[in-house]
XYZ file of C-alpha atoms in Angstrom:
376
model
C 72.676 84.403 125.653
C 75.279 85.751 123.231
C 73.937 88.067 120.545
C 76.474 86.740 118.045
C 79.381 84.362 117.853
C 81.967 85.107 115.182
C 84.659 82.489 114.750
C 87.966 82.529 112.877
C 87.598 83.516 109.229
C 85.295 86.422 110.094
C 86.325 89.999 109.352
C 86.766 92.655 112.037
C 86.677 96.344 111.136
C 88.647 98.805 113.250
C 87.968 102.544 113.209
C 91.268 104.264 113.977
C 94.718 103.190 112.905
C 96.988 103.994 115.836
C 98.950 101.738 118.159
C 95.910 100.407 120.021
C 94.368 99.313 116.748
C 97.696 97.786 115.729
C 97.907 95.627 118.858
C 94.229 94.730 118.568
C 94.725 93.722 114.928
C 97.843 91.685 115.681
C 95.948 89.725 118.318
C 92.923 89.211 116.093
C 95.118 87.974 113.233
C 96.634 85.370 115.571
C 93.090 84.263 116.369
C 92.310 83.763 112.675
C 90.341 86.929 111.910
C 90.810 89.238 108.927
C 91.193 92.960 109.591
C 90.070 96.076 107.702
C 91.036 99.429 109.200
C 89.522 102.834 108.469
C 91.944 105.719 108.957
C 92.790 108.867 106.961
C 96.556 108.259 107.124
C 97.940 105.837 104.507
C 100.040 102.983 105.943
C 99.086 103.920 109.504
C 100.324 101.625 112.314
C 97.232 99.392 112.173
C 97.263 99.177 108.374
C 100.778 97.712 108.523
C 99.352 94.543 110.116
C 95.837 94.601 108.611
C 94.471 92.887 105.501
C 93.183 96.137 104.015
C 92.752 99.825 104.743
C 90.010 102.258 103.812
C 91.771 105.621 103.588
C 89.089 108.096 104.600
C 88.025 110.502 107.320
C 86.264 108.994 110.319
C 83.035 110.808 109.428
C 83.098 109.806 105.741
C 79.757 108.019 105.585
C 80.476 106.333 102.267
C 83.625 104.792 103.759
C 81.631 103.818 106.870
C 79.059 102.083 104.645
C 81.827 100.199 102.821
C 83.418 99.153 106.116
C 80.074 97.967 107.446
C 79.323 95.938 104.322
C 82.719 94.253 104.273
C 83.001 93.407 107.978
C 81.164 91.016 110.267
C 81.763 93.178 113.343
C 83.271 96.628 113.934
C 85.127 98.135 116.870
C 87.214 101.258 117.477
C 90.549 102.119 119.055
C 89.711 105.605 120.333
C 86.606 107.233 121.759
C 86.255 110.236 119.452
C 84.495 108.188 116.776
C 81.912 110.107 114.777
C 78.644 109.384 116.593
C 76.518 109.396 113.436
C 78.843 106.802 111.915
C 78.659 104.676 115.066
C 74.854 104.876 115.098
C 74.750 103.699 111.475
C 76.943 100.682 112.292
C 74.901 99.909 115.395
C 71.672 100.005 113.370
C 73.194 97.400 111.041
C 73.823 95.127 114.024
C 77.611 95.231 113.724
C 78.644 97.365 116.725
C 78.193 95.138 119.801
C 79.776 97.823 122.004
C 76.851 100.088 121.087
C 76.991 103.867 121.023
C 76.244 104.639 124.681
C 79.858 104.220 125.836
C 81.063 106.481 123.013
C 78.451 109.166 123.614
C 79.157 109.256 127.344
C 82.970 109.203 127.235
C 83.093 111.834 124.482
C 81.578 114.365 126.878
C 82.912 115.049 130.363
C 79.576 116.316 131.637
C 77.793 113.130 130.585
C 80.691 111.058 131.903
C 80.560 112.645 135.353
C 76.782 112.349 135.514
C 76.931 108.627 134.685
C 79.543 108.069 137.386
C 77.286 109.829 139.896
C 74.311 107.779 138.633
C 76.416 104.669 139.300
C 76.833 105.839 142.923
C 80.598 106.140 142.534
C 82.807 108.919 143.971
C 84.035 111.836 141.863
C 85.638 115.150 142.682
C 83.163 117.987 143.219
C 82.413 119.599 139.857
C 80.361 122.320 138.188
C 79.481 122.868 134.539
C 79.930 126.377 133.125
C 78.385 127.518 129.847
C 79.620 131.111 129.795
C 82.501 133.099 131.262
C 80.156 134.909 133.663
C 79.510 131.615 135.462
C 83.151 130.899 136.323
C 83.315 133.005 139.497
C 80.214 131.436 141.079
C 81.322 127.928 140.100
C 84.729 128.274 141.736
C 83.105 129.618 144.917
C 81.453 126.268 145.605
C 84.538 124.236 144.645
C 87.407 126.309 145.992
C 91.074 126.354 145.053
C 92.941 124.544 143.669
C 90.708 123.404 140.828
C 91.041 122.343 137.220
C 89.088 123.680 134.256
C 88.580 121.374 131.248
C 86.614 121.456 128.041
C 83.626 119.111 128.136
C 84.559 117.704 124.742
C 87.956 116.945 123.240
C 91.361 117.195 124.851
C 93.684 114.437 126.025
C 97.103 114.074 127.696
C 96.533 117.355 129.548
C 95.478 119.350 126.486
C 92.637 121.886 126.683
C 92.690 122.216 130.440
C 93.809 124.838 132.931
C 94.771 124.616 136.597
C 93.229 127.292 138.819
C 95.210 128.080 141.956
C 93.938 131.489 143.038
C 91.613 134.391 142.185
C 94.339 135.652 139.856
C 93.639 132.738 137.499
C 89.946 133.547 137.041
C 90.513 136.051 134.232
C 92.332 133.395 132.226
C 89.606 130.912 133.189
C 86.901 133.244 131.854
C 88.822 133.625 128.583
C 89.156 129.821 128.416
C 85.381 129.343 128.700
C 84.649 132.137 126.224
C 86.948 130.465 123.696
C 85.967 126.824 124.311
C 82.340 127.054 125.405
C 80.781 124.522 127.790
C 83.432 123.428 130.276
C 83.773 121.617 133.585
C 85.444 122.913 136.747
C 86.571 120.155 139.101
C 88.061 120.133 142.556
C 91.808 119.435 142.367
C 92.395 116.201 144.264
C 95.664 116.115 146.216
C 95.985 112.395 145.621
C 98.493 109.869 146.904
C 98.669 107.981 143.614
C 96.890 107.375 140.334
C 95.574 103.946 139.413
C 93.644 102.411 136.565
C 91.528 99.315 136.277
C 91.212 97.622 132.905
C 88.388 95.118 132.610
C 86.383 93.342 129.923
C 82.641 92.764 129.875
C 81.174 90.188 127.538
C 77.894 90.434 125.681
C 76.425 88.099 128.318
C 77.403 90.481 131.151
C 80.363 88.415 132.364
C 83.235 90.628 133.638
C 86.924 89.827 134.045
C 89.343 92.220 135.758
C 93.033 92.687 135.074
C 95.230 93.541 138.084
C 94.934 97.173 139.153
C 97.786 99.277 137.737
C 99.619 102.184 139.374
C 100.496 104.978 136.932
C 103.040 107.783 136.871
C 102.617 110.644 134.413
C 105.095 113.195 133.057
C 103.723 116.345 131.445
C 100.238 114.773 131.616
C 101.354 111.761 129.516
C 101.561 108.276 130.977
C 105.212 107.416 131.614
C 105.344 104.305 133.786
C 102.830 101.650 134.814
C 103.612 99.417 137.796
C 101.603 96.277 138.511
C 100.293 95.304 140.956
C 99.411 98.751 142.241
C 100.677 99.364 145.762
C 97.247 99.810 147.299
C 95.271 98.275 150.136
C 92.815 95.435 149.627
C 90.085 97.931 150.479
C 91.074 100.277 147.646
C 91.365 97.363 145.223
C 87.891 96.195 146.193
C 86.479 99.704 145.729
C 88.087 99.965 142.285
C 86.502 96.687 141.149
C 83.123 97.600 142.629
C 83.255 100.939 140.808
C 84.099 99.202 137.539
C 81.237 96.732 137.916
C 78.715 99.428 138.798
C 79.721 101.731 135.939
C 79.835 98.850 133.453
C 76.313 97.829 134.415
C 74.984 101.397 134.248
C 76.443 102.049 130.791
C 76.026 98.545 129.403
C 79.709 98.094 128.562
C 80.771 95.464 126.025
C 84.472 94.875 125.382
C 87.577 96.091 127.166
C 87.042 99.301 129.150
C 89.335 101.396 131.350
C 88.696 103.608 134.377
C 91.368 105.939 135.773
C 91.147 106.908 139.438
C 92.865 108.959 142.104
C 93.655 107.360 145.462
C 93.652 109.500 148.606
C 94.189 107.593 151.865
C 91.626 104.776 151.606
C 89.314 106.604 149.197
C 89.053 106.563 145.412
C 87.849 109.289 143.047
C 86.940 108.366 139.476
C 88.801 110.642 137.072
C 88.291 109.522 133.473
C 87.023 106.556 131.461
C 87.993 105.053 128.110
C 85.669 102.629 126.247
C 88.577 100.633 124.823
C 91.928 99.030 125.627
C 94.304 101.477 127.305
C 97.944 102.455 127.447
C 98.093 101.389 131.101
C 96.920 97.905 130.105
C 99.785 97.149 127.714
C 101.516 95.126 130.424
C 98.818 92.464 129.988
C 100.395 91.322 126.692
C 103.295 89.610 128.479
C 102.294 89.662 132.142
C 98.958 87.832 131.875
C 97.798 84.650 130.196
C 95.413 86.769 128.094
C 95.891 90.379 127.016
C 93.421 93.241 127.152
C 93.291 93.010 123.352
C 92.412 89.319 123.167
C 89.685 89.721 125.784
C 88.325 92.634 123.748
C 88.255 90.592 120.537
C 86.577 87.752 122.408
C 83.917 90.101 123.783
C 82.977 91.763 120.504
C 82.936 88.396 118.700
C 80.701 86.804 121.316
C 83.302 84.326 122.545
C 83.643 83.391 126.245
C 86.108 85.493 128.215
C 89.138 83.741 129.672
C 89.930 83.700 133.397
C 92.920 85.969 134.026
C 96.193 84.793 135.559
C 99.023 87.213 136.361
C 102.724 86.354 136.488
C 103.328 88.449 139.615
C 104.968 91.741 138.630
C 105.226 94.055 135.635
C 106.648 97.474 134.865
C 105.765 99.185 131.575
C 107.672 102.241 130.345
C 106.297 104.434 127.552
C 108.751 105.498 124.850
C 107.985 109.010 123.640
C 109.672 110.569 120.641
C 112.399 112.186 122.720
C 113.066 108.948 124.633
C 113.645 106.432 121.853
C 117.256 107.126 120.826
C 118.637 107.445 124.365
C 116.669 104.434 125.617
C 117.910 102.181 122.837
C 121.503 103.038 123.756
C 120.861 100.891 126.814
C 119.883 97.873 124.713
C 122.129 95.561 126.765
C 120.666 96.845 130.013
C 117.162 96.535 128.547
C 117.896 92.837 128.607
C 114.694 90.976 129.247
C 112.435 93.913 128.451
C 109.784 93.223 125.808
C 110.062 95.953 123.153
C 107.009 97.164 121.226
C 107.441 99.811 118.521
C 104.314 101.225 116.927
C 105.382 101.704 113.310
C 104.869 105.475 113.290
C 106.694 107.131 110.408
C 107.576 110.392 112.109
C 109.281 110.665 115.477
C 107.940 113.702 117.368
C 108.476 114.913 120.940
C 105.674 113.773 123.300
C 104.436 111.318 120.665
C 103.992 107.720 121.844
C 106.390 105.731 119.671
C 106.482 102.468 121.616
C 106.772 100.856 125.024
C 108.903 98.346 126.895
C 107.533 95.909 129.470
C 109.521 94.081 132.149
C 108.132 90.992 133.822
C 109.052 89.391 137.145
C 107.639 87.438 140.041
C 108.134 90.053 142.789
C 107.534 93.759 142.191
C 110.139 95.009 144.700
C 112.979 92.975 143.179
C 111.927 93.854 139.609
C 111.778 97.545 140.440
C 115.167 97.451 142.166
C 116.699 95.733 139.152
C 115.503 98.528 136.860
C 116.684 101.196 139.300
C 120.142 99.565 139.405
C 120.380 99.740 135.607
C 119.056 103.334 135.650
C 116.110 102.401 133.435
C 113.779 103.900 136.022
C 114.440 106.287 138.875
C 113.148 106.536 142.414
C 110.736 109.359 143.088
């Protein structure tokens, strides 16, 4: 049974005002919901399409109380939500996603342990609390490896690749500065994939097609769908998603990033929300990752997913926008999404463009011919 069912006319609160919140709000507005966003930046991307904005820090408990009072249900667009604030909203019965997904995905140690508890594959890892533990930890893992903070960090920030004994001094300094950290085996993968899925409050799960992702400087650059993987790998990805979702008790849209090596998968990271690699769903599927998310948190039935056949999504970072728009004629049938960010900065996600087709090979060749993407 559904715990709640909120129909059009209800108010959805969103913590976080970036592009994910913007696309979530746009979808919810189309469905007849009102939107209030909480974000410290005035006129943030989500506020531009919302009914109202509470301008406050994410841990401002007075603002959280106001948001909770004014909204029928609350969600978030990023995982680093203040946990005390989330617990308050959950206690008021207005956070159907709960706090478990947030608590787990905010901490890499907890995240890895939950993946292991779900009987899913991860790279060998060790947790280090002090710099003296680095040498012993790397002995059991070997080189190459990667050292990351257990909390915080994204798009490659706050992490360090370890390739030889010469890197251990820097690794010790890293741990001394950042505290509890995780050392993971460096997987020499064939490709990176992600699976975006939605789980309803009744436990029903729908899966979007598995996406294949290419990163530049640790930031997602291109997403190609369907991923060029075997049926076996696709099956393993869905099984992993189902197992992890059940273990954590996921509600809403959730994303799992994985490495593929031969016919094996290794779970890398998880996000308890819609994801950059799922933006293709807006045009390429009959229902987007954002609509399924709104449906889940409002207690509505999830829709069966149908895919048009092929999609390629290209991220537009600050340094890409001007040069990319010079090719506006070549962009042609690309669907342009700009995020409404006031300041254009290098490495900042300013928008994306999605191309849709029936066959991936012909769509990819078309973009290569117009030099919008390049062969590896």
